[in-house]
């Protein structure tokens, strides 16, 4: 199993200094999430050969490895222009993964939860175009459901991925999305077991159950507005059932990537990420 850090709280550091920081914190792997000077959110990649060389050198100098790249594009957009642009950006991101000797990328379904059928059809259209690109370059793909994506549910997301029927396309379970995955029930054990052999990736952070207190934990006006709320907190600061989470992962002998992905504490990122690493190690490296 590989424990990685999503270094989003260090995105204002240069690539080299960011890698140094990850090594200083004790992590052996980086999952590179969107940043403006590399793979920005929803826009064309901003990286050239010189920047790739800089990043590769920093990794080599520290011994830190790149577990995955996390591109984010509107490949399930109802708007065809956005979808076409996303496919173009995806093709470049795949080439960047090749140039980084990174065999895995992970991402989200995207789209819109209030237009699910159209967005799922657009996603499938994008996959028809991109599957040959992934297969030609030998790049694997892990997909997560994110709040407000066209699919937010655990079991349905697993089934969509199974329907693509490729060994190299697998499922990412994000603990901070737990209460979207099953309408606030938080039954982690059954969801992880449902994913079964398709579960290859985790995002680890805590969150509150936004559906608790009769749905009044978060009050959004006007009522019924299309909005989603969740957090990426330190373990123990929210309501995820960590005993069930880690216990089930040990039971099923999870052996994929576990990415620490806390965003909430840019005022104390080192303390947060060190604590998270020690907790994940203590739970999953027994």
Tab-separated table of C-alpha atoms in Angstrom:
chain	number	residue	atom	x	y	z
A	1	UNK	CA	0.000	0.000	0.000
A	2	UNK	CA	1.166	3.541	-0.769
A	3	UNK	CA	0.353	6.491	1.505
A	4	UNK	CA	0.411	9.720	-0.494
A	5	UNK	CA	-0.107	13.393	0.281
A	6	UNK	CA	-2.298	15.700	-1.741
A	7	UNK	CA	-0.175	18.860	-1.330
A	8	UNK	CA	-2.977	21.317	-2.137
A	9	UNK	CA	-2.332	23.313	1.046
A	10	UNK	CA	1.219	23.902	-0.293
A	11	UNK	CA	0.170	24.929	-3.815
A	12	UNK	CA	1.731	28.381	-3.387
A	13	UNK	CA	5.186	26.836	-3.054
A	14	UNK	CA	7.220	26.189	-6.188
A	15	UNK	CA	7.194	22.614	-7.444
A	16	UNK	CA	10.655	21.988	-6.014
A	17	UNK	CA	9.887	23.445	-2.589
A	18	UNK	CA	6.576	21.600	-2.496
A	19	UNK	CA	8.367	18.283	-3.042
A	20	UNK	CA	10.912	19.214	-0.344
A	21	UNK	CA	8.052	19.900	2.060
A	22	UNK	CA	6.378	16.559	1.336
A	23	UNK	CA	9.671	14.774	2.042
A	24	UNK	CA	10.209	16.804	5.227
A	25	UNK	CA	6.771	15.720	6.483
A	26	UNK	CA	7.716	12.066	6.049
A	27	UNK	CA	5.556	11.143	3.048
A	28	UNK	CA	7.030	8.898	0.383
A	29	UNK	CA	4.439	9.659	-2.321
A	30	UNK	CA	2.700	12.693	-3.817
A	31	UNK	CA	-0.695	12.759	-5.483
A	32	UNK	CA	-0.444	15.978	-7.462
A	33	UNK	CA	-3.810	17.735	-7.420
A	34	UNK	CA	-4.591	20.748	-9.623
A	35	UNK	CA	-2.288	23.750	-9.319
A	36	UNK	CA	-2.054	26.764	-11.595
A	37	UNK	CA	1.474	26.084	-12.867
A	38	UNK	CA	0.873	22.444	-13.804
A	39	UNK	CA	-2.642	21.018	-14.278
A	40	UNK	CA	-5.052	23.800	-13.246
A	41	UNK	CA	-8.711	23.151	-12.517
A	42	UNK	CA	-10.700	22.766	-15.764
A	43	UNK	CA	-8.184	24.651	-17.940
A	44	UNK	CA	-5.553	23.478	-20.396
A	45	UNK	CA	-2.315	22.175	-18.815
A	46	UNK	CA	0.233	24.897	-18.071
A	47	UNK	CA	3.321	22.707	-17.963
A	48	UNK	CA	6.130	22.453	-20.501
A	49	UNK	CA	9.197	20.217	-20.835
A	50	UNK	CA	11.299	22.504	-18.610
A	51	UNK	CA	8.769	22.383	-15.777
A	52	UNK	CA	8.412	18.618	-16.107
A	53	UNK	CA	12.203	18.340	-15.881
A	54	UNK	CA	12.171	20.542	-12.758
A	55	UNK	CA	9.516	18.386	-11.112
A	56	UNK	CA	11.242	15.118	-12.005
A	57	UNK	CA	14.554	16.403	-10.599
A	58	UNK	CA	12.920	17.438	-7.319
A	59	UNK	CA	11.368	13.989	-6.978
A	60	UNK	CA	14.675	12.303	-7.772
A	61	UNK	CA	16.638	14.492	-5.331
A	62	UNK	CA	14.288	13.747	-2.424
A	63	UNK	CA	13.356	10.152	-3.227
A	64	UNK	CA	9.665	11.048	-3.141
A	65	UNK	CA	7.598	9.235	-5.780
A	66	UNK	CA	4.628	10.447	-7.796
A	67	UNK	CA	1.748	8.091	-7.009
A	68	UNK	CA	-0.719	9.784	-9.351
A	69	UNK	CA	-1.720	12.951	-11.163
A	70	UNK	CA	-5.180	14.431	-10.584
A	71	UNK	CA	-6.454	16.251	-13.683
A	72	UNK	CA	-9.916	17.831	-13.461
A	73	UNK	CA	-11.898	18.621	-16.617
A	74	UNK	CA	-15.545	19.016	-17.658
A	75	UNK	CA	-15.612	15.734	-19.575
A	76	UNK	CA	-19.240	15.142	-18.536
A	77	UNK	CA	-20.459	18.672	-19.254
A	78	UNK	CA	-23.889	19.049	-20.815
A	79	UNK	CA	-22.373	21.844	-22.889
A	80	UNK	CA	-20.708	20.150	-25.867
A	81	UNK	CA	-18.093	22.870	-26.244
A	82	UNK	CA	-16.899	22.323	-22.678
A	83	UNK	CA	-16.857	18.565	-23.215
A	84	UNK	CA	-14.789	18.818	-26.398
A	85	UNK	CA	-12.293	21.103	-24.667
A	86	UNK	CA	-12.103	18.679	-21.746
A	87	UNK	CA	-11.255	15.760	-24.047
A	88	UNK	CA	-8.520	17.852	-25.661
A	89	UNK	CA	-7.113	18.734	-22.221
A	90	UNK	CA	-7.336	15.096	-21.128
A	91	UNK	CA	-5.242	13.997	-24.101
A	92	UNK	CA	-2.508	16.426	-23.090
A	93	UNK	CA	-2.747	15.350	-19.433
A	94	UNK	CA	-2.247	11.733	-20.475
A	95	UNK	CA	0.907	12.727	-22.354
A	96	UNK	CA	2.155	14.608	-19.279
A	97	UNK	CA	1.610	11.478	-17.180
A	98	UNK	CA	3.727	9.546	-19.693
A	99	UNK	CA	6.463	12.190	-19.547
A	100	UNK	CA	6.405	12.014	-15.739
A	101	UNK	CA	6.624	8.175	-15.797
A	102	UNK	CA	3.370	8.214	-13.841
A	103	UNK	CA	1.218	5.185	-14.623
A	104	UNK	CA	-1.937	6.430	-12.872
A	105	UNK	CA	-4.263	9.418	-13.022
A	106	UNK	CA	-7.320	9.912	-10.840
A	107	UNK	CA	-10.237	12.271	-11.254
A	108	UNK	CA	-13.961	12.909	-10.683
A	109	UNK	CA	-17.064	12.179	-12.734
A	110	UNK	CA	-17.928	15.935	-12.824
A	111	UNK	CA	-21.141	16.959	-14.601
A	112	UNK	CA	-24.181	18.149	-12.655
A	113	UNK	CA	-26.357	16.255	-10.188
A	114	UNK	CA	-29.442	18.137	-11.427
A	115	UNK	CA	-28.867	16.959	-15.025
A	116	UNK	CA	-27.623	13.395	-14.469
A	117	UNK	CA	-28.752	11.558	-17.592
A	118	UNK	CA	-27.411	14.086	-20.075
A	119	UNK	CA	-24.136	14.339	-18.169
A	120	UNK	CA	-23.708	10.571	-17.910
A	121	UNK	CA	-24.243	10.297	-21.661
A	122	UNK	CA	-21.630	13.014	-22.219
A	123	UNK	CA	-19.227	11.204	-19.894
A	124	UNK	CA	-19.658	8.003	-21.898
A	125	UNK	CA	-19.063	9.903	-25.121
A	126	UNK	CA	-15.816	11.272	-23.693
A	127	UNK	CA	-14.764	7.809	-22.560
A	128	UNK	CA	-15.353	6.468	-26.077
A	129	UNK	CA	-12.790	9.001	-27.280
A	130	UNK	CA	-10.321	8.660	-24.406
A	131	UNK	CA	-10.191	4.922	-23.715
A	132	UNK	CA	-7.992	4.336	-26.801
A	133	UNK	CA	-5.641	7.103	-25.602
A	134	UNK	CA	-5.318	5.594	-22.116
A	135	UNK	CA	-4.783	2.116	-23.510
A	136	UNK	CA	-2.223	3.188	-26.099
A	137	UNK	CA	-0.113	4.937	-23.437
A	138	UNK	CA	-0.637	2.357	-20.683
A	139	UNK	CA	-2.096	4.835	-18.188
A	140	UNK	CA	-4.531	3.647	-15.509
A	141	UNK	CA	-7.545	5.640	-14.303
A	142	UNK	CA	-9.238	5.871	-10.886
A	143	UNK	CA	-12.552	7.770	-10.672
A	144	UNK	CA	-14.378	9.158	-7.646
A	145	UNK	CA	-17.893	10.482	-7.216
A	146	UNK	CA	-17.837	14.046	-5.881
A	147	UNK	CA	-20.676	16.084	-4.374
A	148	UNK	CA	-22.623	17.715	-7.249
A	149	UNK	CA	-21.246	15.284	-9.859
A	150	UNK	CA	-23.816	13.663	-12.136
A	151	UNK	CA	-23.460	10.632	-9.871
A	152	UNK	CA	-22.881	11.186	-6.138
A	153	UNK	CA	-23.697	7.691	-4.868
A	154	UNK	CA	-21.210	4.958	-3.987
A	155	UNK	CA	-22.892	1.851	-5.391
A	156	UNK	CA	-24.086	3.517	-8.576
A	157	UNK	CA	-20.600	4.937	-9.165
A	158	UNK	CA	-19.053	1.493	-8.771
A	159	UNK	CA	-21.595	0.098	-11.223
A	160	UNK	CA	-20.825	2.804	-13.808
A	161	UNK	CA	-17.139	1.940	-13.551
A	162	UNK	CA	-17.886	-1.776	-13.804
A	163	UNK	CA	-19.956	-1.039	-16.901
A	164	UNK	CA	-16.874	0.406	-18.605
A	165	UNK	CA	-15.397	-3.096	-18.175
A	166	UNK	CA	-11.710	-2.232	-18.209
A	167	UNK	CA	-9.292	-3.706	-15.666
A	168	UNK	CA	-7.379	-0.420	-15.591
A	169	UNK	CA	-10.407	1.763	-14.701
A	170	UNK	CA	-11.151	1.549	-10.970
A	171	UNK	CA	-12.955	3.256	-8.118
A	172	UNK	CA	-11.722	5.830	-5.621
A	173	UNK	CA	-13.579	6.056	-2.286
A	174	UNK	CA	-13.350	9.528	-0.743
A	175	UNK	CA	-14.055	9.426	3.002
A	176	UNK	CA	-15.034	13.130	3.118
A	177	UNK	CA	-17.857	12.341	0.654
A	178	UNK	CA	-19.224	9.503	2.781
A	179	UNK	CA	-22.510	11.194	3.666
A	180	UNK	CA	-23.306	11.955	0.019
A	181	UNK	CA	-22.585	8.369	-0.961
A	182	UNK	CA	-25.528	6.850	0.932
A	183	UNK	CA	-27.905	9.723	1.829
A	184	UNK	CA	-26.283	10.489	5.145
A	185	UNK	CA	-26.363	6.976	6.609
A	186	UNK	CA	-22.589	6.681	6.740
A	187	UNK	CA	-22.519	2.889	6.335
A	188	UNK	CA	-18.891	2.774	5.272
A	189	UNK	CA	-18.368	-0.969	5.643
A	190	UNK	CA	-21.096	-1.922	3.189
A	191	UNK	CA	-19.960	0.679	0.653
A	192	UNK	CA	-16.324	-0.382	0.709
A	193	UNK	CA	-17.329	-4.026	0.405
A	194	UNK	CA	-19.662	-3.231	-2.494
A	195	UNK	CA	-16.738	-1.665	-4.366
A	196	UNK	CA	-14.798	-4.884	-3.768
A	197	UNK	CA	-12.118	-5.582	-6.332
A	198	UNK	CA	-12.699	-2.232	-8.079
A	199	UNK	CA	-11.572	-0.293	-4.984
A	200	UNK	CA	-8.006	0.786	-5.629
A	201	UNK	CA	-7.740	4.278	-4.179
A	202	UNK	CA	-8.768	6.249	-1.078
A	203	UNK	CA	-8.977	9.903	-0.154
A	204	UNK	CA	-8.677	10.328	3.596
A	205	UNK	CA	-10.123	13.308	5.463
A	206	UNK	CA	-12.965	13.819	7.914
A	207	UNK	CA	-16.288	15.590	7.407
A	208	UNK	CA	-19.612	16.282	9.081
A	209	UNK	CA	-22.865	14.599	8.132
A	210	UNK	CA	-24.580	17.441	6.283
A	211	UNK	CA	-27.911	15.586	6.482
A	212	UNK	CA	-27.927	15.284	10.276
A	213	UNK	CA	-30.223	17.303	12.569
A	214	UNK	CA	-33.206	16.771	10.277
A	215	UNK	CA	-31.254	18.240	7.386
A	216	UNK	CA	-30.733	21.502	9.285
A	217	UNK	CA	-27.015	21.208	10.029
A	218	UNK	CA	-26.390	23.583	7.148
A	219	UNK	CA	-29.130	26.058	6.293
A	220	UNK	CA	-28.971	27.319	2.720
A	221	UNK	CA	-31.237	30.066	1.415
A	222	UNK	CA	-33.289	30.024	-0.665
A	223	UNK	CA	-34.437	26.496	0.295
A	224	UNK	CA	-33.886	23.968	-2.470
A	225	UNK	CA	-30.998	25.833	-4.082
A	226	UNK	CA	-28.612	23.546	-5.984
A	227	UNK	CA	-25.629	23.512	-3.643
A	228	UNK	CA	-23.484	20.959	-1.860
A	229	UNK	CA	-21.390	21.285	1.290
A	230	UNK	CA	-18.664	19.073	2.700
A	231	UNK	CA	-15.284	19.411	4.406
A	232	UNK	CA	-11.802	17.917	4.304
A	233	UNK	CA	-10.889	17.938	8.012
A	234	UNK	CA	-8.351	16.152	10.183
A	235	UNK	CA	-9.406	12.690	11.329
A	236	UNK	CA	-11.470	13.055	14.484
A	237	UNK	CA	-12.826	16.512	13.711
A	238	UNK	CA	-15.933	15.278	11.894
A	239	UNK	CA	-18.337	12.351	11.978
A	240	UNK	CA	-16.852	9.705	9.684
A	241	UNK	CA	-16.846	6.311	11.416
A	242	UNK	CA	-13.100	5.723	11.331
A	243	UNK	CA	-13.296	2.442	13.218
A	244	UNK	CA	-15.520	1.055	10.455
A	245	UNK	CA	-13.417	2.674	7.730
A	246	UNK	CA	-10.035	1.355	8.800
A	247	UNK	CA	-11.419	-1.912	10.153
A	248	UNK	CA	-13.084	-2.738	6.838
A	249	UNK	CA	-9.973	-1.832	4.867
A	250	UNK	CA	-7.946	-4.210	7.032
A	251	UNK	CA	-10.600	-6.896	6.623
A	252	UNK	CA	-10.584	-6.676	2.823
A	253	UNK	CA	-6.772	-6.304	2.829
A	254	UNK	CA	-6.776	-3.047	0.896
A	255	UNK	CA	-3.502	-2.620	-0.984
A	256	UNK	CA	-3.947	0.468	-3.155
A	257	UNK	CA	-3.225	4.171	-2.701
A	258	UNK	CA	-4.333	6.027	0.448
A	259	UNK	CA	-4.118	9.777	-0.085
A	260	UNK	CA	-4.213	12.227	2.813
A	261	UNK	CA	-6.302	15.127	1.539
A	262	UNK	CA	-6.992	17.739	4.219
A	263	UNK	CA	-7.748	21.253	2.942
A	264	UNK	CA	-9.138	22.972	6.034
A	265	UNK	CA	-6.019	24.103	7.861
A	266	UNK	CA	-3.777	26.282	5.707
A	267	UNK	CA	-2.826	28.070	8.943
A	268	UNK	CA	-1.236	24.841	10.284
A	269	UNK	CA	-0.698	22.447	7.370
A	270	UNK	CA	2.426	20.768	8.739
A	271	UNK	CA	0.764	19.820	12.022
A	272	UNK	CA	-2.297	18.527	10.189
A	273	UNK	CA	-0.431	16.447	7.625
A	274	UNK	CA	2.020	14.954	10.128
A	275	UNK	CA	-0.818	13.849	12.384
A	276	UNK	CA	-2.718	12.358	9.449
A	277	UNK	CA	0.304	10.384	8.268
A	278	UNK	CA	0.889	8.875	11.690
A	279	UNK	CA	-2.777	7.923	12.073
A	280	UNK	CA	-3.020	6.300	8.645
A	281	UNK	CA	0.213	4.393	9.219
A	282	UNK	CA	-0.968	3.164	12.599
A	283	UNK	CA	-4.250	1.923	11.132
A	284	UNK	CA	-3.199	0.465	7.771
A	285	UNK	CA	0.433	-0.558	8.187
A	286	UNK	CA	-0.023	-3.079	10.995
